[in-house]
Amino acid sequence: MNFDFSDDQKMLRTTAREFLEEHAPLSVCRAVLESDTPCSDTLWRGAAQLGWLGTAIPEEYGGAGLGHLELAVIAEEIGRALAPIPFSSSVYLATEAIVLDGTDAQKKQYLPRLSSGEAIGTFAHAERPGRQGPSSVSATLSAGRLSGTKMPVLDGDVAHFAVVTARTEHGLSLVLADLTGPGVKRRPLHSLDPSRSMAVLEFDNAPATVLGPEGRGWERAQALLDRAAVLMAFEQLGGAQRAFEITREYTMGRYAFGRPVASFQALKHRMADLYVEIELARSNAYYGAWALSNASPDLPTAACGCRITATDAFDLASREIVQMHGGVGFTWEYDCHLFYRRAKLLGTILGSADQWRERLIELLAATAPDTSHPAAQPYA
Amino acid sequence: MDFNDTAEETKFRAEARAWLEANAERLKPGDAAAVMSERGGSEVIVTAKQWQAKKADAGWACMTWPTEYGGRGASAIQAVIWHQEESRFRTPPNIFAIGQGMLGPTIMAHGTDEQKKRYLRPMLRGEEIWCQLFSEPSAGSDLGGLRTTAVRDGDDWVINGQKIWTTGAQYSQWGMILTRTDPTRPKHAGITYFIIDMKSPGIEIRPIKQINGGAVFNEVFFTDVRISDKNRVGAVGEGWRGAITTLMNERLSIGGGAGGPEFADLMRLARETDWNGRPALDDPAVRQRLARFYVRGKGLQYTGYRTLTALSRGAIPGPEGSIGKLVGAVLKQDMASFAMDVLGPAGAVTEPGIAPEEAAWQETYMGIPGLRIAGGTDEILRNIIAERILMLPPDVRLDKDVPFKDIPTGPRNA
Ligand SMILES: Cc1cc2nc3c(=O)[nH]c(=O)nc-3n(C[C@H](O)[C@H](O)[C@H](O)COP(=O)(O)OP(=O)(O)OC[C@H]3O[C@@H](n4cnc5c(N)ncnc54)[C@H](O)[C@@H]3O)c2cc1C
């Protein structure tokens, strides 16, 4: 057993972190948040130049031909930086959908441009408030024309195309729609986290083509969400870890009653608990990354484990960073709210932790009672 | 990253499994309880000793110990593989854990050559059982506050005082005891560590009845008990160093798992228990709780794998081991409590013949509070994580440089 990233992967982490520390300090996230621009173009170009966008795209389609472990490493760093770029939409969702289900022609058409950053993709799934299920999709594709409304779509106003869930005569399917062509109207939405953009997309007889097996759209969407959940878990983990580090630093330097507030046991114990939650989430994320890169049959349950624990850990870290900063934690000027916003955005966009808990038990209930060997007891 | 056994590990696992198949009986679902409740009685000690000797003869005892003490110098991963395999079989409770897991390593680190030679091999073979005489009525979490005294008298030391919560004192041959040898020094500087024969004159052992009805731990009283200076472990006044070694190993040895029923048993209970005509497993609230337990358990398991990976690359075990006990014990307590809720009013029934899983959940519920206290309470473990991993400022210590005799105490300690 070897449950750690390799030296090469760790090197990749170091370079990614160095790049982001230089080019994406939190002021970059804040700048996007405070302006009308939907994302940072410079950062996007930088990510493209470093080859990050094509990390898991095969070389024959213009990618780096590395794998999902490498992508996980980068995702964690993107998460640490709260990078204001459409990385998750384009890389974990649109790119993965095409790698997974695209025909050779579709791959040739999209992947090289996704890899170079020339094209940005997204996944348009939800249509209205509430939990998404197979029957919440009413967009339709008929005779190559897509109609319906998708809301909200993360990065929907910067993306060039979208993978869309829609009904065809064969049932729920995934389709590819150009967002820059005729029949598409889009409007940016005000959101909780304006460092990432959101939009409502209206399709009115917009040209679109089927992606993957027609009529099996729910299953394919779920497969896609599982993959994205693993990768996004690393982004959430990075965010949680950074919030934790900033909190630690602040409480060590802030004095009250003649001592650093970090010396009060109430805070120390909560810091210990937060550390534990992050470590458990990290361990689940590692397992998910392994399952993803080995195409393990465990991927669906592993994805649930990643999604649930990473969402909960980032949620906790983002509340604690505000609380443990006291009054300044509630100011616009301090960075605490950037984490508080991002944690909730990422925590809802692929479905809530509760929703993934439900899915997890559905999966476990469907398999035969567990007879595998008991949990490892590393020290016993 | 690779979860599968290497070729070598596969071979080792097969070897372990083959030996177990030939020498023990496989555990069936629902057996966990039966094994747990066998703990205690004298016939258990006999079977436990037989099992330990058998393992020792075949090279499966204290595998990570150096060969000179009877171990096989195995890697941490091999030890885990062994424990994974052994835990699928019905085996007696490990009443040797305190000795082998905690006191053995202390003797290896701080003992004399003579002590190593005399004590380690019988400890490994399960011929002699050990207990840990650390806690006192006024010194638990604050172990350095202990008051049992050892006074030098020629080649001997004379011990007076009281220990408490001593697991297994009633059936142990040997104890490791912390004593105060100099009350004029600050508290940690005046402590000396000894090996003591539990059959010595002047030792009185009184069992203490626990909240679960058992009586595994005891009060131990010392009245003019004499021990030879040869039984001193480490230098006079430096017993705290040995104590730290013991405690580090204690957290590691109990970090691994709380034992008893597992998630799969809880899942089975939710499938099989009827809630108004449907399986409890169909209820959304039940599903949410189960999912939380599952991901927490997995997180813990994979955290163990990460630690193992680090160990296999030469890292030394650190305070990270605290996570296992802190998270594992509370998780098991929550799971047990929930299992009983799933059963409805019958959850309170503790008769093995009636309660599902032979009342394993009820037994776990009553036993687990002890695990949250023994070997460092949840609060002490959080302090360790905060101060030793996260390097947050230490707690304010009012008694730090004060001579022990001048430290103020509460009414209970007077
Ligand atoms: C089942 C069992 C078996 C045991 N076996 C043995 C054994 O074999 N040998 C042995 O020597 N001992 C043994 N013990 C004793 C055990 O180590 C102590 O009970 C434990 O360390 C707690 O000490 P205490 O009981 O004095 O509680 P106290 O220290 O009095 O704690 C009371 C409460 O105060 C909290 N507290 C104390 N200090 C702090 C602090 N600094 N910060 C925050 N909170 C604090 C504690 O967490 C606890 O909640 C055993 C205990 C149990 C329950």
JSON list of N, CA and C in Angstrom, two decimals, chain A residues 1-4 244 248 265 268-269 273 275-277 279 282-284 286-287 290 354 357-358 360-362 365 367 373-374 376 378-380, chain B residues 1-3 9 80 83-84 87-88 252 271 287-288 291-292 294-296 299 302-303 305-307 309 313 327 379 382-383 387 390 393 395:
[
{"chain": "A", "resi": 1, "resn": "MET", "atom": "N", "xyz": [0.83, -1.20, 0.00]},
{"chain": "A", "resi": 1, "resn": "MET", "atom": "CA", "xyz": [0.00, 0.00, 0.00]},
{"chain": "A", "resi": 1, "resn": "MET", "atom": "C", "xyz": [0.87, 1.25, 0.00]},
{"chain": "A", "resi": 2, "resn": "ASN", "atom": "N", "xyz": [0.42, 2.24, -0.74]},
{"chain": "A", "resi": 2, "resn": "ASN", "atom": "CA", "xyz": [1.14, 3.49, -0.79]},
{"chain": "A", "resi": 2, "resn": "ASN", "atom": "C", "xyz": [0.10, 4.57, -0.97]},
{"chain": "A", "resi": 3, "resn": "PHE", "atom": "N", "xyz": [-0.21, 5.27, 0.11]},
{"chain": "A", "resi": 3, "resn": "PHE", "atom": "CA", "xyz": [-1.34, 6.18, 0.07]},
{"chain": "A", "resi": 3, "resn": "PHE", "atom": "C", "xyz": [-0.87, 7.62, 0.18]},
{"chain": "A", "resi": 4, "resn": "ASP", "atom": "N", "xyz": [-0.14, 8.04, -0.82]},
{"chain": "A", "resi": 4, "resn": "ASP", "atom": "CA", "xyz": [0.35, 9.41, -0.83]},
{"chain": "A", "resi": 4, "resn": "ASP", "atom": "C", "xyz": [0.64, 9.77, -2.28]},
{"chain": "A", "resi": 244, "resn": "PHE", "atom": "N", "xyz": [-8.11, 27.65, 7.40]},
{"chain": "A", "resi": 244, "resn": "PHE", "atom": "CA", "xyz": [-7.59, 27.15, 8.67]},
{"chain": "A", "resi": 244, "resn": "PHE", "atom": "C", "xyz": [-6.24, 27.81, 8.99]},
{"chain": "A", "resi": 248, "resn": "ARG", "atom": "N", "xyz": [-5.41, 30.28, 12.10]},
{"chain": "A", "resi": 248, "resn": "ARG", "atom": "CA", "xyz": [-4.35, 29.97, 13.07]},
{"chain": "A", "resi": 248, "resn": "ARG", "atom": "C", "xyz": [-3.43, 31.17, 13.25]},
{"chain": "A", "resi": 265, "resn": "GLN", "atom": "N", "xyz": [-8.40, 27.79, 25.57]},
{"chain": "A", "resi": 265, "resn": "GLN", "atom": "CA", "xyz": [-8.70, 26.41, 25.22]},
{"chain": "A", "resi": 265, "resn": "GLN", "atom": "C", "xyz": [-9.95, 26.29, 24.34]},
{"chain": "A", "resi": 268, "resn": "LYS", "atom": "N", "xyz": [-8.57, 26.69, 21.02]},
{"chain": "A", "resi": 268, "resn": "LYS", "atom": "CA", "xyz": [-7.63, 25.60, 20.69]},
{"chain": "A", "resi": 268, "resn": "LYS", "atom": "C", "xyz": [-8.38, 24.30, 20.37]},
{"chain": "A", "resi": 269, "resn": "HIS", "atom": "N", "xyz": [-9.38, 24.03, 21.18]},
{"chain": "A", "resi": 269, "resn": "HIS", "atom": "CA", "xyz": [-10.11, 22.78, 20.94]},
{"chain": "A", "resi": 269, "resn": "HIS", "atom": "C", "xyz": [-10.88, 22.84, 19.63]},
{"chain": "A", "resi": 273, "resn": "ASP", "atom": "N", "xyz": [-10.45, 20.43, 16.43]},
{"chain": "A", "resi": 273, "resn": "ASP", "atom": "CA", "xyz": [-11.56, 19.76, 15.76]},
{"chain": "A", "resi": 273, "resn": "ASP", "atom": "C", "xyz": [-11.57, 20.07, 14.26]},
{"chain": "A", "resi": 275, "resn": "TYR", "atom": "N", "xyz": [-9.01, 20.91, 12.44]},
{"chain": "A", "resi": 275, "resn": "TYR", "atom": "CA", "xyz": [-7.90, 20.16, 11.85]},
{"chain": "A", "resi": 275, "resn": "TYR", "atom": "C", "xyz": [-8.31, 18.71, 11.57]},
{"chain": "A", "resi": 276, "resn": "VAL", "atom": "N", "xyz": [-8.98, 18.10, 12.55]},
{"chain": "A", "resi": 276, "resn": "VAL", "atom": "CA", "xyz": [-9.40, 16.71, 12.39]},
{"chain": "A", "resi": 276, "resn": "VAL", "atom": "C", "xyz": [-10.37, 16.58, 11.21]},
{"chain": "A", "resi": 277, "resn": "GLU", "atom": "N", "xyz": [-11.33, 17.48, 11.12]},
{"chain": "A", "resi": 277, "resn": "GLU", "atom": "CA", "xyz": [-12.31, 17.40, 10.02]},
{"chain": "A", "resi": 277, "resn": "GLU", "atom": "C", "xyz": [-11.60, 17.52, 8.67]},
{"chain": "A", "resi": 279, "resn": "GLU", "atom": "N", "xyz": [-8.46, 16.78, 8.01]},
{"chain": "A", "resi": 279, "resn": "GLU", "atom": "CA", "xyz": [-7.66, 15.57, 7.74]},
{"chain": "A", "resi": 279, "resn": "GLU", "atom": "C", "xyz": [-8.54, 14.40, 7.29]},
{"chain": "A", "resi": 282, "resn": "ARG", "atom": "N", "xyz": [-9.48, 15.06, 3.82]},
{"chain": "A", "resi": 282, "resn": "ARG", "atom": "CA", "xyz": [-8.32, 14.84, 2.94]},
{"chain": "A", "resi": 282, "resn": "ARG", "atom": "C", "xyz": [-8.16, 13.35, 2.64]},
{"chain": "A", "resi": 283, "resn": "SER", "atom": "N", "xyz": [-8.30, 12.55, 3.68]},
{"chain": "A", "resi": 283, "resn": "SER", "atom": "CA", "xyz": [-8.13, 11.11, 3.48]},
{"chain": "A", "resi": 283, "resn": "SER", "atom": "C", "xyz": [-9.20, 10.57, 2.53]},
{"chain": "A", "resi": 284, "resn": "ASN", "atom": "N", "xyz": [-10.44, 11.02, 2.71]},
{"chain": "A", "resi": 284, "resn": "ASN", "atom": "CA", "xyz": [-11.49, 10.59, 1.79]},
{"chain": "A", "resi": 284, "resn": "ASN", "atom": "C", "xyz": [-11.22, 11.08, 0.37]},
{"chain": "A", "resi": 286, "resn": "TYR", "atom": "N", "xyz": [-8.29, 11.63, -0.97]},
{"chain": "A", "resi": 286, "resn": "TYR", "atom": "CA", "xyz": [-7.23, 10.80, -1.56]},
{"chain": "A", "resi": 286, "resn": "TYR", "atom": "C", "xyz": [-7.82, 9.51, -2.10]},
{"chain": "A", "resi": 287, "resn": "TYR", "atom": "N", "xyz": [-8.71, 8.94, -1.32]},
{"chain": "A", "resi": 287, "resn": "TYR", "atom": "CA", "xyz": [-9.31, 7.68, -1.79]},
{"chain": "A", "resi": 287, "resn": "TYR", "atom": "C", "xyz": [-10.10, 7.91, -3.07]},
{"chain": "A", "resi": 290, "resn": "TRP", "atom": "N", "xyz": [-7.82, 8.24, -5.98]},
{"chain": "A", "resi": 290, "resn": "TRP", "atom": "CA", "xyz": [-7.32, 6.93, -6.38]},
{"chain": "A", "resi": 290, "resn": "TRP", "atom": "C", "xyz": [-8.39, 6.18, -7.18]},
{"chain": "A", "resi": 354, "resn": "ASP", "atom": "N", "xyz": [-26.24, 16.79, 2.12]},
{"chain": "A", "resi": 354, "resn": "ASP", "atom": "CA", "xyz": [-27.37, 15.91, 2.45]},
{"chain": "A", "resi": 354, "resn": "ASP", "atom": "C", "xyz": [-27.79, 15.08, 1.24]},
{"chain": "A", "resi": 357, "resn": "ARG", "atom": "N", "xyz": [-25.37, 12.40, 0.79]},
{"chain": "A", "resi": 357, "resn": "ARG", "atom": "CA", "xyz": [-25.54, 11.37, 1.82]},
{"chain": "A", "resi": 357, "resn": "ARG", "atom": "C", "xyz": [-26.65, 10.41, 1.40]},
{"chain": "A", "resi": 358, "resn": "GLU", "atom": "N", "xyz": [-27.72, 10.97, 0.87]},
{"chain": "A", "resi": 358, "resn": "GLU", "atom": "CA", "xyz": [-28.83, 10.14, 0.41]},
{"chain": "A", "resi": 358, "resn": "GLU", "atom": "C", "xyz": [-28.34, 9.20, -0.70]},
{"chain": "A", "resi": 360, "resn": "LEU", "atom": "N", "xyz": [-25.32, 8.19, -1.23]},
{"chain": "A", "resi": 360, "resn": "LEU", "atom": "CA", "xyz": [-24.40, 7.19, -0.67]},
{"chain": "A", "resi": 360, "resn": "LEU", "atom": "C", "xyz": [-25.16, 5.99, -0.12]},
{"chain": "A", "resi": 361, "resn": "ILE", "atom": "N", "xyz": [-26.20, 6.27, 0.66]},
{"chain": "A", "resi": 361, "resn": "ILE", "atom": "CA", "xyz": [-26.93, 5.16, 1.26]},
{"chain": "A", "resi": 361, "resn": "ILE", "atom": "C", "xyz": [-27.69, 4.38, 0.19]},
{"chain": "A", "resi": 362, "resn": "GLU", "atom": "N", "xyz": [-28.17, 5.08, -0.82]},
{"chain": "A", "resi": 362, "resn": "GLU", "atom": "CA", "xyz": [-28.81, 4.38, -1.94]},
{"chain": "A", "resi": 362, "resn": "GLU", "atom": "C", "xyz": [-27.83, 3.37, -2.54]},
{"chain": "A", "resi": 365, "resn": "ALA", "atom": "N", "xyz": [-27.09, 0.56, 0.00]},
{"chain": "A", "resi": 365, "resn": "ALA", "atom": "CA", "xyz": [-28.25, -0.31, 0.19]},
{"chain": "A", "resi": 365, "resn": "ALA", "atom": "C", "xyz": [-28.43, -1.25, -0.99]},
{"chain": "A", "resi": 367, "resn": "THR", "atom": "N", "xyz": [-25.99, -2.60, -2.69]},
{"chain": "A", "resi": 367, "resn": "THR", "atom": "CA", "xyz": [-24.97, -3.64, -2.77]},
{"chain": "A", "resi": 367, "resn": "THR", "atom": "C", "xyz": [-25.21, -4.67, -1.67]},
{"chain": "A", "resi": 373, "resn": "HIS", "atom": "N", "xyz": [-12.88, -6.96, 4.65]},
{"chain": "A", "resi": 373, "resn": "HIS", "atom": "CA", "xyz": [-12.19, -7.00, 5.94]},
{"chain": "A", "resi": 373, "resn": "HIS", "atom": "C", "xyz": [-12.34, -5.69, 6.69]},
{"chain": "A", "resi": 374, "resn": "PRO", "atom": "N", "xyz": [-12.34, -5.77, 8.02]},
{"chain": "A", "resi": 374, "resn": "PRO", "atom": "CA", "xyz": [-12.62, -4.60, 8.83]},
{"chain": "A", "resi": 374, "resn": "PRO", "atom": "C", "xyz": [-11.59, -3.49, 8.64]},
{"chain": "A", "resi": 376, "resn": "ALA", "atom": "N", "xyz": [-8.68, -0.95, 8.81]},
{"chain": "A", "resi": 376, "resn": "ALA", "atom": "CA", "xyz": [-7.30, -1.16, 9.20]},
{"chain": "A", "resi": 376, "resn": "ALA", "atom": "C", "xyz": [-7.09, -0.58, 10.59]},
{"chain": "A", "resi": 378, "resn": "PRO", "atom": "N", "xyz": [-4.12, 0.73, 12.24]},
{"chain": "A", "resi": 378, "resn": "PRO", "atom": "CA", "xyz": [-2.70, 0.96, 11.98]},
{"chain": "A", "resi": 378, "resn": "PRO", "atom": "C", "xyz": [-1.81, 0.75, 13.19]},
{"chain": "A", "resi": 379, "resn": "TYR", "atom": "N", "xyz": [-2.33, 0.91, 14.38]},
{"chain": "A", "resi": 379, "resn": "TYR", "atom": "CA", "xyz": [-1.43, 0.85, 15.53]},
{"chain": "A", "resi": 379, "resn": "TYR", "atom": "C", "xyz": [-1.66, -0.35, 16.42]},
{"chain": "A", "resi": 380, "resn": "ALA", "atom": "N", "xyz": [-2.74, -1.06, 16.14]},
{"chain": "A", "resi": 380, "resn": "ALA", "atom": "CA", "xyz": [-3.14, -2.09, 17.11]},
{"chain": "A", "resi": 380, "resn": "ALA", "atom": "C", "xyz": [-2.06, -3.13, 17.30]},
{"chain": "B", "resi": 1, "resn": "MET", "atom": "N", "xyz": [0.02, 6.58, -5.93]},
{"chain": "B", "resi": 1, "resn": "MET", "atom": "CA", "xyz": [-0.99, 6.16, -4.97]},
{"chain": "B", "resi": 1, "resn": "MET", "atom": "C", "xyz": [-1.49, 4.77, -5.36]},
{"chain": "B", "resi": 2, "resn": "ASP", "atom": "N", "xyz": [-1.42, 3.86, -4.42]},
{"chain": "B", "resi": 2, "resn": "ASP", "atom": "CA", "xyz": [-1.85, 2.51, -4.75]},
{"chain": "B", "resi": 2, "resn": "ASP", "atom": "C", "xyz": [-2.38, 1.82, -3.50]},
{"chain": "B", "resi": 3, "resn": "PHE", "atom": "N", "xyz": [-3.63, 1.38, -3.59]},
{"chain": "B", "resi": 3, "resn": "PHE", "atom": "CA", "xyz": [-4.26, 0.77, -2.43]},
{"chain": "B", "resi": 3, "resn": "PHE", "atom": "C", "xyz": [-4.03, -0.70, -2.33]},
{"chain": "B", "resi": 9, "resn": "GLU", "atom": "N", "xyz": [3.44, -7.91, 0.05]},
{"chain": "B", "resi": 9, "resn": "GLU", "atom": "CA", "xyz": [2.35, -7.82, 1.03]},
{"chain": "B", "resi": 9, "resn": "GLU", "atom": "C", "xyz": [1.30, -8.91, 0.77]},
{"chain": "B", "resi": 80, "resn": "VAL", "atom": "N", "xyz": [-0.13, -4.29, 10.48]},
{"chain": "B", "resi": 80, "resn": "VAL", "atom": "CA", "xyz": [-1.53, -3.97, 10.17]},
{"chain": "B", "resi": 80, "resn": "VAL", "atom": "C", "xyz": [-2.19, -5.10, 9.40]},
{"chain": "B", "resi": 83, "resn": "HIS", "atom": "N", "xyz": [-3.11, -7.73, 11.76]},
{"chain": "B", "resi": 83, "resn": "HIS", "atom": "CA", "xyz": [-4.28, -7.40, 12.58]},
{"chain": "B", "resi": 83, "resn": "HIS", "atom": "C", "xyz": [-5.57, -7.43, 11.76]},
{"chain": "B", "resi": 84, "resn": "GLN", "atom": "N", "xyz": [-5.49, -6.99, 10.50]},
{"chain": "B", "resi": 84, "resn": "GLN", "atom": "CA", "xyz": [-6.68, -7.07, 9.64]},
{"chain": "B", "resi": 84, "resn": "GLN", "atom": "C", "xyz": [-7.12, -8.52, 9.51]},
{"chain": "B", "resi": 87, "resn": "SER", "atom": "N", "xyz": [-8.40, -10.06, 12.86]},
{"chain": "B", "resi": 87, "resn": "SER", "atom": "CA", "xyz": [-9.70, -9.58, 13.34]},
{"chain": "B", "resi": 87, "resn": "SER", "atom": "C", "xyz": [-10.86, -10.23, 12.60]},
{"chain": "B", "resi": 88, "resn": "ARG", "atom": "N", "xyz": [-10.59, -11.04, 11.59]},
{"chain": "B", "resi": 88, "resn": "ARG", "atom": "CA", "xyz": [-11.68, -11.79, 10.96]},
{"chain": "B", "resi": 88, "resn": "ARG", "atom": "C", "xyz": [-11.91, -13.11, 11.66]},
{"chain": "B", "resi": 252, "resn": "LEU", "atom": "N", "xyz": [-0.94, 5.35, 20.70]},
{"chain": "B", "resi": 252, "resn": "LEU", "atom": "CA", "xyz": [-0.82, 4.60, 19.46]},
{"chain": "B", "resi": 252, "resn": "LEU", "atom": "C", "xyz": [-1.55, 3.28, 19.57]},
{"chain": "B", "resi": 271, "resn": "ARG", "atom": "N", "xyz": [-31.52, -2.43, 7.94]},
{"chain": "B", "resi": 271, "resn": "ARG", "atom": "CA", "xyz": [-32.24, -3.22, 6.93]},
{"chain": "B", "resi": 271, "resn": "ARG", "atom": "C", "xyz": [-33.28, -4.12, 7.57]},
{"chain": "B", "resi": 287, "resn": "ARG", "atom": "N", "xyz": [-31.13, 7.36, 6.99]},
{"chain": "B", "resi": 287, "resn": "ARG", "atom": "CA", "xyz": [-30.14, 7.35, 5.91]},
{"chain": "B", "resi": 287, "resn": "ARG", "atom": "C", "xyz": [-29.09, 8.45, 6.11]},
{"chain": "B", "resi": 288, "resn": "GLN", "atom": "N", "xyz": [-29.54, 9.62, 6.55]},
{"chain": "B", "resi": 288, "resn": "GLN", "atom": "CA", "xyz": [-28.59, 10.71, 6.77]},
{"chain": "B", "resi": 288, "resn": "GLN", "atom": "C", "xyz": [-27.59, 10.34, 7.87]},
{"chain": "B", "resi": 291, "resn": "ALA", "atom": "N", "xyz": [-25.13, 7.68, 6.64]},
{"chain": "B", "resi": 291, "resn": "ALA", "atom": "CA", "xyz": [-24.12, 8.22, 5.71]},
{"chain": "B", "resi": 291, "resn": "ALA", "atom": "C", "xyz": [-23.04, 8.97, 6.47]},
{"chain": "B", "resi": 292, "resn": "ARG", "atom": "N", "xyz": [-23.43, 9.71, 7.49]},
{"chain": "B", "resi": 292, "resn": "ARG", "atom": "CA", "xyz": [-22.44, 10.42, 8.29]},
{"chain": "B", "resi": 292, "resn": "ARG", "atom": "C", "xyz": [-21.47, 9.45, 8.96]},
{"chain": "B", "resi": 294, "resn": "TYR", "atom": "N", "xyz": [-20.75, 6.44, 7.99]},
{"chain": "B", "resi": 294, "resn": "TYR", "atom": "CA", "xyz": [-19.94, 5.76, 6.98]},
{"chain": "B", "resi": 294, "resn": "TYR", "atom": "C", "xyz": [-18.74, 6.61, 6.55]},
{"chain": "B", "resi": 295, "resn": "VAL", "atom": "N", "xyz": [-19.00, 7.86, 6.21]},
{"chain": "B", "resi": 295, "resn": "VAL", "atom": "CA", "xyz": [-17.88, 8.67, 5.68]},
{"chain": "B", "resi": 295, "resn": "VAL", "atom": "C", "xyz": [-16.87, 9.00, 6.78]},
{"chain": "B", "resi": 296, "resn": "ARG", "atom": "N", "xyz": [-17.34, 9.09, 8.01]},
{"chain": "B", "resi": 296, "resn": "ARG", "atom": "CA", "xyz": [-16.41, 9.34, 9.11]},
{"chain": "B", "resi": 296, "resn": "ARG", "atom": "C", "xyz": [-15.51, 8.12, 9.34]},
{"chain": "B", "resi": 299, "resn": "GLY", "atom": "N", "xyz": [-13.08, 7.97, 6.53]},
{"chain": "B", "resi": 299, "resn": "GLY", "atom": "CA", "xyz": [-12.07, 9.01, 6.69]},
{"chain": "B", "resi": 299, "resn": "GLY", "atom": "C", "xyz": [-11.00, 8.57, 7.69]},
{"chain": "B", "resi": 302, "resn": "TYR", "atom": "N", "xyz": [-8.85, 5.70, 6.09]},
{"chain": "B", "resi": 302, "resn": "TYR", "atom": "CA", "xyz": [-7.86, 6.19, 5.10]},
{"chain": "B", "resi": 302, "resn": "TYR", "atom": "C", "xyz": [-6.81, 7.07, 5.76]},
{"chain": "B", "resi": 303, "resn": "THR", "atom": "N", "xyz": [-7.18, 7.74, 6.85]},
{"chain": "B", "resi": 303, "resn": "THR", "atom": "CA", "xyz": [-6.17, 8.51, 7.59]},
{"chain": "B", "resi": 303, "resn": "THR", "atom": "C", "xyz": [-5.13, 7.54, 8.15]},
{"chain": "B", "resi": 305, "resn": "TYR", "atom": "N", "xyz": [-4.29, 4.78, 6.74]},
{"chain": "B", "resi": 305, "resn": "TYR", "atom": "CA", "xyz": [-3.44, 4.40, 5.60]},
{"chain": "B", "resi": 305, "resn": "TYR", "atom": "C", "xyz": [-2.39, 5.46, 5.30]},
{"chain": "B", "resi": 306, "resn": "ARG", "atom": "N", "xyz": [-2.79, 6.72, 5.44]},
{"chain": "B", "resi": 306, "resn": "ARG", "atom": "CA", "xyz": [-1.81, 7.80, 5.19]},
{"chain": "B", "resi": 306, "resn": "ARG", "atom": "C", "xyz": [-0.70, 7.74, 6.23]},
{"chain": "B", "resi": 307, "resn": "THR", "atom": "N", "xyz": [-1.08, 7.50, 7.48]},
{"chain": "B", "resi": 307, "resn": "THR", "atom": "CA", "xyz": [-0.07, 7.40, 8.53]},
{"chain": "B", "resi": 307, "resn": "THR", "atom": "C", "xyz": [0.88, 6.24, 8.25]},
{"chain": "B", "resi": 309, "resn": "THR", "atom": "N", "xyz": [1.60, 4.91, 5.41]},
{"chain": "B", "resi": 309, "resn": "THR", "atom": "CA", "xyz": [2.47, 5.24, 4.29]},
{"chain": "B", "resi": 309, "resn": "THR", "atom": "C", "xyz": [3.65, 6.06, 4.80]},
{"chain": "B", "resi": 313, "resn": "ARG", "atom": "N", "xyz": [7.76, 5.03, 5.13]},
{"chain": "B", "resi": 313, "resn": "ARG", "atom": "CA", "xyz": [8.84, 5.81, 4.52]},
{"chain": "B", "resi": 313, "resn": "ARG", "atom": "C", "xyz": [9.79, 6.35, 5.57]},
{"chain": "B", "resi": 327, "resn": "VAL", "atom": "N", "xyz": [-11.50, 10.50, 17.40]},
{"chain": "B", "resi": 327, "resn": "VAL", "atom": "CA", "xyz": [-12.62, 10.38, 16.46]},
{"chain": "B", "resi": 327, "resn": "VAL", "atom": "C", "xyz": [-13.30, 9.02, 16.58]},
{"chain": "B", "resi": 379, "resn": "GLU", "atom": "N", "xyz": [-10.56, 15.74, 25.85]},
{"chain": "B", "resi": 379, "resn": "GLU", "atom": "CA", "xyz": [-10.06, 17.11, 26.03]},
{"chain": "B", "resi": 379, "resn": "GLU", "atom": "C", "xyz": [-8.53, 17.13, 26.01]},
{"chain": "B", "resi": 382, "resn": "ARG", "atom": "N", "xyz": [-7.37, 16.74, 22.49]},
{"chain": "B", "resi": 382, "resn": "ARG", "atom": "CA", "xyz": [-7.48, 18.01, 21.75]},
{"chain": "B", "resi": 382, "resn": "ARG", "atom": "C", "xyz": [-6.34, 18.95, 22.13]},
{"chain": "B", "resi": 383, "resn": "ASN", "atom": "N", "xyz": [-5.98, 18.95, 23.41]},
{"chain": "B", "resi": 383, "resn": "ASN", "atom": "CA", "xyz": [-4.83, 19.78, 23.80]},
{"chain": "B", "resi": 383, "resn": "ASN", "atom": "C", "xyz": [-3.58, 19.33, 23.06]},
{"chain": "B", "resi": 387, "resn": "GLU", "atom": "N", "xyz": [-1.53, 21.72, 20.68]},
{"chain": "B", "resi": 387, "resn": "GLU", "atom": "CA", "xyz": [-0.21, 22.20, 21.09]},
{"chain": "B", "resi": 387, "resn": "GLU", "atom": "C", "xyz": [0.94, 21.52, 20.36]},
{"chain": "B", "resi": 390, "resn": "LEU", "atom": "N", "xyz": [-0.51, 21.55, 15.95]},
{"chain": "B", "resi": 390, "resn": "LEU", "atom": "CA", "xyz": [-0.79, 22.88, 15.41]},
{"chain": "B", "resi": 390, "resn": "LEU", "atom": "C", "xyz": [0.10, 23.95, 16.04]},
{"chain": "B", "resi": 393, "resn": "PRO", "atom": "N", "xyz": [-0.23, 28.08, 21.38]},
{"chain": "B", "resi": 393, "resn": "PRO", "atom": "CA", "xyz": [0.45, 28.31, 22.67]},
{"chain": "B", "resi": 393, "resn": "PRO", "atom": "C", "xyz": [-0.01, 27.31, 23.72]},
{"chain": "B", "resi": 395, "resn": "ASP", "atom": "N", "xyz": [-1.18, 25.71, 27.34]},
{"chain": "B", "resi": 395, "resn": "ASP", "atom": "CA", "xyz": [-2.04, 26.21, 28.41]},
{"chain": "B", "resi": 395, "resn": "ASP", "atom": "C", "xyz": [-1.19, 26.92, 29.45]}
]
